[in-house]
Amino acid sequence: MTRVVTLKIDDIDATGREDETVLEVAIEHGIQIPRLCALEGLTPVGACRLCLVEVAGSSKLLPACTTYVTEGMVVTTNSERLKKYRRMTIELLFTEGNHVCSVCVVNGRCELQNLAIRLGVDHMRIPYLYPKRIVDASHERFALDPNRCVLCTRCVRVCGEIEGAHTWDLMSRGIDSAVITDLNMPWGDSETCTACGKCVQVCPTGALFEKGMAVGEMTKRASFLATLTASREDGR
């Protein structure tokens, strides 16, 4: 039987099941923690490092999306140390890619852009890398601009866990890491892609987008995942 534990998050008394993460319990108690890779309905991976929190007794910052609550845990989600760390992470994401918001198809609806505003990132202290990654527009309906990808792997997980197609994957390491389709073949030549568009809907930036959509029309709707997950759980 799963136990219920009590803990404190930002000095707020909270309760949660021991199979719930700090992020899940925080959301249930109205506490918002910044995040990019975490999305309800997908397996958490702790990739973006934006949801790091302080846990009393640990010298390390821990990802809220993959850290499970325990009895008596004391969690801090919004200290000056965390704010500084998150701003640096946002700056790294911006400077590693080409996130030119004014010409991006999701300008005004980009989760990375929204986080930068929320965390007060209004300039970069790190030199831009200006990568020249090739845009893959070979798919009939969709396109991939790897220059705007933040490697959150939402596309990889929704394709494998929800659609069951396993079209998307990661290749290489470090600065050379990239999302690819079918062993790095053009997206339009993929034999596994079902063209369902789930990967496009969960992408937090303008990396994956639908062709022929104007900037004002490119609104992504990742909320289908929570509904789909709840429906599957009710059917078990």
PDB file of C-alpha atoms in Angstrom, residues 136 138-140 181-182 185-193:
ATOM      1  CA  ASP A 136      14.558  19.478 -41.987  1.00  0.00           C
ATOM      2  CA  SER A 138      11.215  17.112 -45.801  1.00  0.00           C
ATOM      3  CA  HIS A 139       7.974  16.103 -44.056  1.00  0.00           C
ATOM      4  CA  GLU A 140       4.761  16.873 -45.930  1.00  0.00           C
ATOM      5  CA  THR A 181      14.119  10.524 -36.860  1.00  0.00           C
ATOM      6  CA  ASP A 182      14.638   6.881 -37.824  1.00  0.00           C
ATOM      7  CA  MET A 185      17.172   9.925 -41.963  1.00  0.00           C
ATOM      8  CA  PRO A 186      15.120  12.893 -43.252  1.00  0.00           C
ATOM      9  CA  TRP A 187      11.803  13.193 -41.401  1.00  0.00           C
ATOM     10  CA  GLY A 188       9.887  12.970 -44.671  1.00  0.00           C
ATOM     11  CA  ASP A 189      11.501   9.599 -45.453  1.00  0.00           C
ATOM     12  CA  SER A 190      10.615   8.091 -42.071  1.00  0.00           C
ATOM     13  CA  GLU A 191       8.725   4.817 -42.341  1.00  0.00           C
ATOM     14  CA  THR A 192       7.609   4.865 -38.705  1.00  0.00           C
ATOM     15  CA  CYS A 193       6.174   8.410 -38.469  1.00  0.00           C
TER      16      CYS A 193
END
